[in-house]
Amino acid sequence: MRSKEPCTQAGHQSAPEQSGDEHRTAVKTLFREHNRALVSFLLARLSSEQEARDVAQEAYVRLLQLDSPGTIGFLRGYLFRIAANLSVDRVRIRAVRERTMEVFDEFSEVEMVEGQAMTHQEFEQACEALNELAPRCREAFVRHVVEGYSTPEVARELRVDERTVRKYVTRALVHCRARLRGSGR
Amino acid sequence: MSGQQTVHEAAGDWLQRLDDSELSEADIQRWLEWFTEADAHRRAFEELRQLRARLRATPASWRIEMRRKLNLQAPPATRWWTPPRRWALAAGVAVAVLAGLWWRGPHPGGETLYVAAADRHRVVRLDDGSTAALGAGAVLAVSYSGERRSLDVRRGEAYFEVRRDPGRPFMVWAGGVRVTAIGTAFNVLHNSRQVTVTVTEGVVWVDSVPGNGQVVGSPLVASSGETHLAVGQRLVVPLATAADAAPAANADGLSVWHNGRADFINAPLHEVLRVVNQRADTPLDIGDPRVAYLTYSGTIMQAHLDEWIASLPQVYAVRTVPLNDGRLALVMRAQ
């Protein structure tokens, strides 16, 4: 099914072969050193692990296709920029995966273990924890994290600025985590 | 930022800032520095991110329960976390064009031929604003005139979302079957054995049905060889030339189920659904070829199949359409 394009590994004839190889190595290094960060970054922005994975792979593919490769520092910035843009688009292209896999064999082994679904008991603990917080803090948290309203939307509803919403949400999340940590996970 | 921030507070702040679609490059850079600076940073970030994801993934009933438990007013409007996928379709097409994954060739007689590559689907935006999502390997010929919009599914599967235009019927041919719509959404599957038409929105008329077409679902409203299909209905027309190679026999022999669970890594959804349907009370069909090639990784527990099915619209931009025969069809959500 795959390998309609045998060009991936066997480019012996072309002139810029050397720099192509170097570029490939640079991207591999980047992958090794920053893939975990990239995936975390994407998971923070996207709703599913699969999407994060897709976007990460697409970002690497684009990086590989760069005409004028740069330094690792440049590539790293570029990688995250591509990923950020892609995560906005949520472009999912399955096709690129096959091409990527050849370069990143390890990709399938990257651990991206997501937590299990929340149990009802944990959920109740979270509710208890939230009840210890100020009502507005609770409200901001529930709207943003649980119900999925954007920060600007919550800010408008609660008539506070966005920084305050973020502060509320962080406070509540950190508090929940501290209370949930004692039991279970 | 205020003086004494704990690692977790910093992590929580970052987590929220990363969510911002207008994240600047400098922010990304700073986050990356922070994230890679210490293991504790990474751990705290991951911990909070996962907690947030798990809270987000709670069932809708719990979310209502939460408001009650926290003594909060009813939510402002019912809505769930919907990813903004307004641009996804267009972007997908644009990238496909750039990648040269498919081609469009003008054809004699004002006909345009769209061909989806053998291993991927393709979304075509037609001149009238309708869209056709072609399954892998599908061939669609399109010719529009002032009076009608004619399309021919020569091979494979195509899902149509039709722009309403009462003056210009939208007519889709598939192996001698003609489906006419004005503004609606339906799927046509044309393989060597049969043509299947499934309606996911509105109504279509099917005529010139050769042989013995069969409507699955509630009784058809038929008159003079014309069949009306409404939402949730499906028409299966066996083709006369059924002497072709046997279809790839169900590979059901190799059950993926093992101790009540099935594991998938990057499997196309159509494969996953085939496995799920072996055990599900309510079988799920692909109602739209774009759905078939979404990929899935994860474990499905037989004991929680219903929850798994219910979670699909949260994981992907899909929705389920109940069919009258008790099955469910999965289609992409409208943009």
Coordinates of C-alpha atoms in Angstrom, one line a residue:
Chain A
M1 CA 0.0 0.0 0.0
R2 CA 2.8 2.4 0.8
S3 CA 6.1 3.2 -0.9
K4 CA 4.7 4.5 -4.1
E5 CA 7.4 7.1 -3.8
P6 CA 10.7 5.3 -3.4
C7 CA 12.4 8.7 -3.1
T8 CA 12.4 8.8 0.6
Q9 CA 15.6 7.1 1.5
A10 CA 17.3 6.3 -1.8
G11 CA 18.2 9.8 -3.0
H12 CA 21.7 8.9 -4.2
Q13 CA 21.7 10.9 -7.3
S14 CA 20.9 14.4 -6.3
A15 CA 23.5 17.1 -5.6
P16 CA 22.3 18.5 -2.3
E17 CA 22.5 15.1 -0.8
Q18 CA 25.0 16.0 1.8
S19 CA 23.0 18.9 3.3
G20 CA 19.9 16.8 2.9
D21 CA 21.4 14.2 5.1
E22 CA 22.6 16.7 7.6
H23 CA 19.2 18.2 7.7
R24 CA 17.6 14.8 8.3
T25 CA 20.0 14.2 11.1
A26 CA 19.2 17.6 12.6
V27 CA 15.5 16.9 12.5
K28 CA 16.1 13.5 14.1
T29 CA 18.1 15.1 16.9
L30 CA 15.3 17.6 17.4
F31 CA 12.8 14.8 17.5
R32 CA 14.9 12.9 20.1
E33 CA 15.4 15.9 22.3
H34 CA 12.1 17.8 22.0
N35 CA 9.4 15.3 21.0
R36 CA 8.2 15.0 24.5
A37 CA 7.9 18.8 24.8
L38 CA 6.2 19.0 21.5
V39 CA 3.7 16.4 22.4
S40 CA 3.0 18.0 25.7
F41 CA 2.7 21.3 24.0
L42 CA 0.2 20.0 21.5
L43 CA -1.8 18.0 24.1
A44 CA -2.3 21.3 26.0
R45 CA -3.8 22.8 22.9
L46 CA -5.7 19.9 21.3
S47 CA -8.5 17.8 22.6
S48 CA -7.2 14.4 21.8
E49 CA -4.0 12.4 21.9
Q50 CA -4.6 11.3 18.3
E51 CA -4.8 14.9 17.1
A52 CA -1.6 15.8 18.9
R53 CA 0.1 12.9 17.4
D54 CA -1.1 13.7 13.9
V55 CA -0.1 17.3 14.2
A56 CA 3.3 16.4 15.6
Q57 CA 4.0 14.1 12.7
E58 CA 2.9 16.7 10.2
A59 CA 5.1 19.2 11.8
Y60 CA 8.1 16.9 11.4
V61 CA 7.3 16.2 7.9
R62 CA 7.1 19.9 7.1
L63 CA 10.4 20.4 8.8
L64 CA 11.9 17.7 6.7
Q65 CA 10.7 19.3 3.6
L66 CA 12.4 22.6 4.4
D67 CA 14.4 23.8 1.4
S68 CA 17.0 25.8 3.3
P69 CA 17.6 24.0 6.6
G70 CA 19.0 26.1 9.4
T71 CA 20.6 25.6 12.7
I72 CA 19.1 23.5 15.4
G73 CA 18.0 26.5 17.3
F74 CA 16.2 27.8 14.2
L75 CA 14.6 24.5 13.5
R76 CA 13.4 24.1 17.0
G77 CA 11.6 27.4 16.9
Y78 CA 10.2 26.6 13.5
L79 CA 9.0 23.2 14.6
F80 CA 7.0 24.6 17.4
R81 CA 5.7 27.4 15.2
I82 CA 4.5 24.9 12.6
A83 CA 2.9 22.8 15.3
A84 CA 1.2 25.8 16.8
N85 CA -0.2 26.8 13.5
L86 CA -1.3 23.3 12.6
S87 CA -3.0 22.9 15.9
V88 CA -5.0 25.9 15.1
D89 CA -6.1 24.3 11.8
R90 CA -6.3 20.9 13.3
V91 CA -5.3 19.6 9.9
R92 CA -5.2 15.9 10.1
I93 CA -3.6 14.1 7.3
R94 CA -3.2 10.5 7.7
A95 CA -1.1 10.1 4.6
V96 CA 1.9 11.9 6.0
R97 CA 2.2 9.4 8.7
E98 CA 3.6 6.7 6.5
R99 CA 6.3 8.9 5.2
T100 CA 7.2 10.1 8.7
M101 CA 7.4 6.7 10.1
E102 CA 10.4 5.8 8.0
V103 CA 12.4 8.6 9.6
F104 CA 11.0 8.3 13.1
D105 CA 10.8 4.6 13.8
E106 CA 10.6 5.3 17.5
F107 CA 7.5 7.4 17.1
S108 CA 5.2 4.5 17.7
E109 CA 6.9 3.8 20.9
V110 CA 6.8 7.3 22.3
E111 CA 4.9 6.9 25.5
M112 CA 1.9 9.2 25.6
V113 CA 0.0 7.4 28.3
E114 CA -3.0 9.4 29.0
G115 CA -4.6 9.2 32.3
Q116 CA -7.5 6.8 32.6
A117 CA -11.0 8.2 32.6
M118 CA -11.9 9.8 35.9
T119 CA -13.7 7.7 38.3
H120 CA -16.9 9.0 39.9
Q121 CA -15.1 8.9 43.3
E122 CA -12.4 11.1 42.0
F123 CA -14.9 13.4 40.4
E124 CA -16.7 13.8 43.7
Q125 CA -13.4 14.6 45.4
A126 CA -12.8 17.2 42.8
C127 CA -16.2 18.7 43.5
E128 CA -15.4 18.8 47.2
A129 CA -12.1 20.5 46.5
L130 CA -13.8 23.1 44.3
N131 CA -16.3 23.8 47.0
E132 CA -13.5 25.0 49.2
L133 CA -12.9 27.8 46.8
A134 CA -14.6 31.2 46.3
P135 CA -17.8 31.0 44.2
R136 CA -16.4 33.1 41.4
C137 CA -13.2 31.0 41.2
R138 CA -15.4 27.9 41.0
E139 CA -17.6 29.4 38.4
A140 CA -14.6 30.4 36.2
F141 CA -13.1 26.9 36.5
V142 CA -16.3 25.0 35.7
R143 CA -17.0 27.2 32.7
H144 CA -13.6 27.1 31.3
V145 CA -12.2 23.7 32.1
V146 CA -15.3 21.6 32.4
E147 CA -17.8 23.2 30.1
G148 CA -15.2 24.4 27.5
Y149 CA -15.8 28.1 27.3
S150 CA -12.9 30.1 26.1
T151 CA -11.1 32.5 28.5
P152 CA -12.4 35.6 26.8
E153 CA -15.9 34.2 27.0
V154 CA -15.6 33.5 30.7
A155 CA -14.1 36.9 31.3
R156 CA -17.0 38.6 29.6
E157 CA -19.6 36.5 31.5
L158 CA -18.0 37.1 34.9
R159 CA -17.1 40.7 34.1
V160 CA -13.4 40.3 35.0
D161 CA -10.3 40.5 32.9
E162 CA -8.8 37.5 31.3
R163 CA -5.8 37.5 33.6
T164 CA -8.2 37.1 36.5
V165 CA -9.9 34.2 34.8
R166 CA -6.6 32.5 34.3
K167 CA -5.7 33.1 37.9
Y168 CA -8.9 31.6 39.1
V169 CA -8.6 28.6 36.8
T170 CA -5.0 27.9 37.8
R171 CA -5.9 28.2 41.5
A172 CA -8.7 25.8 41.2
L173 CA -6.8 23.3 39.1
V174 CA -3.8 23.3 41.4
H175 CA -6.1 22.9 44.4
C176 CA -8.0 20.0 42.8
R177 CA -4.8 18.3 42.0
A178 CA -3.5 18.7 45.5
R179 CA -6.7 17.2 46.9
L180 CA -6.8 14.3 44.4
R181 CA -3.2 13.4 44.8
G182 CA -3.7 12.0 48.2
S183 CA -5.9 9.2 46.9
G184 CA -5.4 7.0 43.9
R185 CA -3.1 8.4 41.2
Chain B
M1 CA 4.0 37.5 37.6
S2 CA 3.8 37.7 41.3
G3 CA 6.8 36.9 43.5
Q4 CA 6.4 33.4 45.0
Q5 CA 4.8 31.1 42.5
T6 CA 4.9 27.4 43.1
V7 CA 5.9 25.1 40.3
H8 CA 2.3 24.0 39.9
E9 CA 1.0 27.5 39.7
A10 CA 3.5 28.3 37.0
A11 CA 2.5 25.1 35.3
G12 CA -1.2 26.0 35.5
D13 CA -0.5 29.4 34.0
W14 CA 1.5 27.9 31.1
L15 CA -1.2 25.4 30.5
Q16 CA -3.7 28.1 30.0
R17 CA -1.5 30.3 28.0
L18 CA -0.7 27.5 25.5
D19 CA -4.4 27.2 24.9
D20 CA -4.5 30.7 23.5
S21 CA -4.6 30.5 19.7
E22 CA -2.7 33.8 19.5
L23 CA 0.3 32.4 21.3
S24 CA 3.4 34.4 20.3
E25 CA 6.6 32.8 19.3
A26 CA 8.3 34.4 22.2
D27 CA 5.8 32.7 24.5
I28 CA 6.5 29.4 22.9
Q29 CA 10.2 29.9 23.4
R30 CA 9.7 30.9 27.0
W31 CA 7.5 27.9 27.7
L32 CA 10.0 25.6 26.1
E33 CA 12.7 27.0 28.3
W34 CA 10.6 26.6 31.4
F35 CA 9.4 23.1 30.4
T36 CA 12.9 21.7 29.7
E37 CA 14.5 23.6 32.6
A38 CA 13.6 21.0 35.3
D39 CA 12.0 17.7 35.5
A40 CA 9.7 19.0 38.2
H41 CA 8.4 21.6 35.7
R42 CA 7.6 18.9 33.2
R43 CA 6.0 16.7 35.7
A44 CA 3.8 19.5 37.2
F45 CA 2.7 20.5 33.7
E46 CA 1.8 17.0 32.7
E47 CA 0.0 16.4 35.9
L48 CA -2.2 19.4 35.5
R49 CA -2.7 18.9 31.8
Q50 CA -3.9 15.3 32.4
L51 CA -6.2 16.4 35.2
R52 CA -7.7 19.0 33.0
A53 CA -8.1 16.5 30.2
R54 CA -9.8 14.0 32.5
L55 CA -12.1 16.6 33.8
R56 CA -13.0 17.7 30.3
A57 CA -13.7 14.1 29.3
T58 CA -16.3 13.5 32.0
P59 CA -19.7 12.5 30.9
A60 CA -22.3 15.3 30.3
S61 CA -24.4 14.0 33.2
W62 CA -21.5 14.6 35.6
R63 CA -21.0 18.1 34.4
I64 CA -24.6 18.8 35.3
E65 CA -24.1 17.1 38.6
M66 CA -21.1 19.2 39.2
R67 CA -22.9 22.5 38.8
R68 CA -25.5 21.2 41.3
K69 CA -22.8 20.1 43.8
L70 CA -21.0 23.4 43.5
N71 CA -24.2 25.4 43.9
L72 CA -23.8 27.1 40.7
Q73 CA -26.5 28.4 38.4
A74 CA -27.4 26.3 35.4
P75 CA -24.9 26.7 32.6
P76 CA -25.5 29.7 30.3
A77 CA -26.2 27.5 27.3
T78 CA -25.9 23.9 26.5
R79 CA -22.8 23.4 24.6
W80 CA -19.9 21.2 24.8
W81 CA -16.3 21.8 24.0
T82 CA -16.4 22.0 20.2
P83 CA -13.2 22.4 18.4
P84 CA -13.3 25.2 15.9
R85 CA -13.1 23.2 12.8
R86 CA -14.3 25.8 10.4
W87 CA -11.1 25.8 8.5
A88 CA -10.1 22.2 8.9
L89 CA -11.9 21.1 5.7
A90 CA -10.5 23.8 3.5
A91 CA -7.1 23.4 5.0
G92 CA -7.2 19.7 4.4
V93 CA -8.0 20.3 0.8
A94 CA -5.4 22.9 0.4
V95 CA -2.7 20.7 1.8
A96 CA -3.8 17.8 -0.3
V97 CA -3.5 20.0 -3.4
L98 CA 0.0 21.1 -2.3
A99 CA 1.0 17.6 -1.7
G100 CA -0.2 16.6 -5.1
L101 CA -2.2 13.8 -3.6
W102 CA -5.0 13.9 -6.2
W103 CA -5.8 15.5 -9.4
R104 CA -8.6 17.1 -11.2
G105 CA -8.8 16.8 -15.0
P106 CA -11.1 18.5 -17.4
H107 CA -12.9 16.0 -19.5
P108 CA -14.6 16.0 -22.9
G109 CA -18.2 17.2 -22.7
G110 CA -17.6 19.7 -19.9
E111 CA -17.2 16.9 -17.5
T112 CA -14.7 17.2 -14.6
L113 CA -13.3 14.0 -13.2
Y114 CA -12.3 13.7 -9.6
V115 CA -10.2 10.8 -8.5
A116 CA -9.3 10.0 -5.0
A117 CA -6.0 8.1 -4.5
A118 CA -6.2 4.5 -3.6
D119 CA -5.2 5.0 0.0
R120 CA -6.9 8.3 1.0
H121 CA -10.1 10.2 0.8
R122 CA -10.5 13.5 -0.8
V123 CA -12.9 16.3 -0.3
V124 CA -14.1 18.3 -3.3
R125 CA -15.8 21.6 -3.2
L126 CA -18.1 21.8 -6.1
D127 CA -18.8 25.0 -8.0
D128 CA -22.2 25.5 -6.5
G129 CA -20.9 25.3 -3.0
S130 CA -21.9 21.7 -2.4
T131 CA -19.2 19.3 -1.2
A132 CA -18.4 15.8 -2.1
A133 CA -16.2 13.7 0.1
L134 CA -14.8 10.8 -1.8
G135 CA -13.7 7.6 -0.2
A136 CA -10.3 6.2 -1.1
G137 CA -10.2 5.1 -4.7
A138 CA -13.5 6.7 -5.6
V139 CA -14.1 8.2 -9.0
L140 CA -16.6 11.0 -9.5
A141 CA -17.5 12.8 -12.7
V142 CA -19.2 16.1 -12.5
S143 CA -21.0 18.1 -15.1
Y144 CA -23.0 21.2 -14.3
S145 CA -25.4 23.0 -16.5
G146 CA -27.9 25.8 -16.1
E147 CA -30.7 23.3 -15.5
R148 CA -29.1 20.5 -13.5
R149 CA -26.2 19.4 -11.6
S150 CA -25.2 15.9 -12.8
L151 CA -22.7 13.7 -11.0
D152 CA -21.7 10.2 -11.6
V153 CA -20.1 8.0 -8.9
R154 CA -18.3 5.8 -11.3
R155 CA -16.7 3.8 -8.5
G156 CA -16.4 3.9 -4.7
E157 CA -18.0 6.0 -2.1
A158 CA -19.0 9.6 -2.1
Y159 CA -20.8 11.6 0.6
F160 CA -22.6 14.7 -0.7
E161 CA -23.6 17.8 1.2
V162 CA -25.8 19.6 -1.3
R163 CA -26.2 23.3 -1.5
R164 CA -29.9 24.0 -1.8
D165 CA -31.0 25.1 -5.3
P166 CA -34.6 24.1 -6.2
G167 CA -34.1 25.3 -9.8
R168 CA -31.2 23.0 -10.4
P169 CA -31.6 19.5 -9.1
F170 CA -28.6 17.7 -7.9
M171 CA -28.6 14.3 -9.6
V172 CA -26.2 11.6 -8.8
W173 CA -25.8 8.5 -10.9
A174 CA -24.3 5.3 -9.6
G175 CA -24.4 2.1 -11.7
G176 CA -27.8 2.9 -13.2
V177 CA -29.3 4.2 -10.0
R178 CA -30.2 7.9 -10.0
V179 CA -30.5 9.9 -6.8
T180 CA -32.0 13.3 -7.0
A181 CA -31.7 15.9 -4.2
I182 CA -32.3 19.5 -3.8
G183 CA -30.6 20.4 -0.6
T184 CA -29.6 17.5 1.7
A185 CA -26.8 15.2 2.7
F186 CA -26.5 11.6 1.6
N187 CA -23.9 8.9 0.9
V188 CA -23.6 6.8 -2.2
L189 CA -21.5 3.7 -2.2
H190 CA -20.9 2.1 -5.5
N191 CA -19.0 -1.2 -5.5
S192 CA -19.0 -4.2 -7.8
R193 CA -21.9 -5.8 -6.0
Q194 CA -24.3 -3.1 -5.2
V195 CA -25.2 0.6 -4.8
T196 CA -26.1 1.8 -1.4
V197 CA -27.7 5.1 -0.8
T198 CA -27.9 6.4 2.8
V199 CA -29.6 9.7 3.7
T200 CA -28.3 11.6 6.7
E201 CA -30.2 14.8 6.1
G202 CA -33.3 15.8 4.3
V203 CA -34.9 13.7 1.6
V204 CA -33.8 12.3 -1.8
W205 CA -35.6 10.7 -4.7
V206 CA -34.2 7.5 -6.2
D207 CA -35.4 6.4 -9.5
S208 CA -34.5 4.1 -12.4
V209 CA -33.6 1.4 -9.9
P210 CA -32.6 -1.6 -11.8
G211 CA -33.5 -5.0 -10.5
N212 CA -34.8 -5.4 -7.0
G213 CA -33.7 -2.5 -4.9
Q214 CA -34.4 -2.8 -1.3
V215 CA -35.1 -0.1 1.2
V216 CA -33.8 -0.7 4.6
G217 CA -35.7 1.2 7.3
S218 CA -39.3 2.2 7.4
P219 CA -41.6 1.6 4.5
L220 CA -40.8 3.6 1.4
V221 CA -43.0 6.2 0.0
A222 CA -43.0 5.0 -3.5
S223 CA -44.9 6.0 -6.6
S224 CA -44.3 5.0 -10.2
G225 CA -40.9 3.5 -9.7
E226 CA -39.7 6.4 -7.7
T227 CA -38.5 6.0 -4.2
H228 CA -38.3 8.6 -1.6
L229 CA -35.6 8.2 1.0
A230 CA -35.7 10.2 4.2
V231 CA -33.2 10.7 6.9
G232 CA -32.0 7.5 8.3
Q233 CA -33.2 5.4 5.4
R234 CA -31.0 3.4 3.2
L235 CA -31.5 1.8 -0.2
V236 CA -29.5 -1.1 -1.3
V237 CA -29.5 -2.0 -5.0
P238 CA -27.8 -5.2 -5.9
L239 CA -26.1 -4.9 -9.3
A240 CA -26.7 -7.5 -12.0
T241 CA -23.0 -7.9 -12.7
A242 CA -22.4 -9.7 -9.5
A243 CA -20.1 -12.2 -11.0
D244 CA -17.1 -10.3 -10.0
A245 CA -14.4 -11.3 -7.7
A246 CA -15.6 -12.1 -4.2
P247 CA -15.3 -9.1 -2.0
A248 CA -12.5 -9.2 0.4
A249 CA -14.0 -11.7 2.8
N250 CA -14.5 -10.5 6.3
A251 CA -11.3 -10.9 8.0
D252 CA -13.5 -11.6 11.0
G253 CA -11.7 -14.9 11.5
L254 CA -8.9 -12.9 13.2
S255 CA -10.8 -11.4 16.0
V256 CA -9.1 -8.5 17.5
W257 CA -11.1 -9.0 20.7
H258 CA -9.1 -10.5 23.5
N259 CA -10.4 -10.8 27.0
G260 CA -13.1 -8.3 26.3
R261 CA -10.8 -5.7 24.9
A262 CA -9.5 -4.6 21.6
D263 CA -6.3 -2.6 21.1
F264 CA -5.6 -0.3 18.1
I265 CA -2.7 1.8 17.1
N266 CA -3.3 4.3 14.4
A267 CA -6.0 2.2 12.9
P268 CA -8.4 3.7 10.4
L269 CA -11.8 4.1 11.9
H270 CA -13.6 1.9 9.4
E271 CA -11.4 -1.0 10.6
V272 CA -12.1 -0.1 14.2
L273 CA -15.8 0.0 13.6
R274 CA -15.8 -3.3 11.9
V275 CA -14.3 -4.8 15.1
V276 CA -16.6 -2.8 17.3
N277 CA -19.7 -3.9 15.4
Q278 CA -18.8 -7.5 16.2
R279 CA -19.8 -6.8 19.7
A280 CA -21.9 -3.6 19.8
D281 CA -25.6 -3.7 20.5
T282 CA -26.1 -0.8 18.1
P283 CA -23.9 -1.3 15.1
L284 CA -22.2 1.8 13.8
D285 CA -21.8 2.5 10.1
I286 CA -19.6 4.9 8.2
G287 CA -21.9 7.5 6.8
D288 CA -19.3 9.6 5.3
P289 CA -16.0 8.5 3.7
R290 CA -14.1 11.1 5.6
V291 CA -14.9 9.3 8.8
A292 CA -13.4 6.1 7.5
Y293 CA -9.9 7.5 7.5
L294 CA -9.8 9.2 10.9
T295 CA -7.3 7.3 12.9
Y296 CA -7.8 5.8 16.2
S297 CA -5.3 4.6 18.8
G298 CA -6.4 3.1 22.1
T299 CA -8.1 0.3 23.9
I300 CA -11.8 -0.4 23.6
M301 CA -13.4 -2.3 26.4
Q302 CA -16.3 -4.5 25.4
A303 CA -18.1 -3.7 28.7
H304 CA -17.9 0.0 27.9
L305 CA -18.8 0.0 24.2
D306 CA -21.7 2.4 24.6
E307 CA -19.5 4.9 26.3
W308 CA -16.9 4.5 23.7
I309 CA -19.4 5.2 21.0
A310 CA -20.9 8.1 22.8
S311 CA -17.5 9.7 23.2
L312 CA -16.7 9.7 19.5
P313 CA -18.2 13.1 18.8
Q314 CA -15.9 14.5 21.5
V315 CA -12.9 12.9 20.1
Y316 CA -13.5 13.6 16.5
A317 CA -15.5 16.2 14.6
V318 CA -18.2 13.7 13.9
R319 CA -21.9 13.2 14.8
T320 CA -24.1 10.2 14.8
V321 CA -27.2 9.9 12.7
P322 CA -29.7 7.2 13.8
L323 CA -30.8 5.1 10.9
N324 CA -34.3 3.6 11.0
D325 CA -33.0 0.0 11.1
G326 CA -31.5 0.7 14.5
R327 CA -28.0 1.3 13.3
L328 CA -26.1 4.5 13.6
A329 CA -24.2 6.3 10.9
L330 CA -21.2 8.4 11.6
V331 CA -20.7 11.5 9.6
M332 CA -18.4 14.5 9.9
R333 CA -20.0 17.5 11.6
A334 CA -21.0 20.3 9.3
Q335 CA -18.5 23.1 9.2

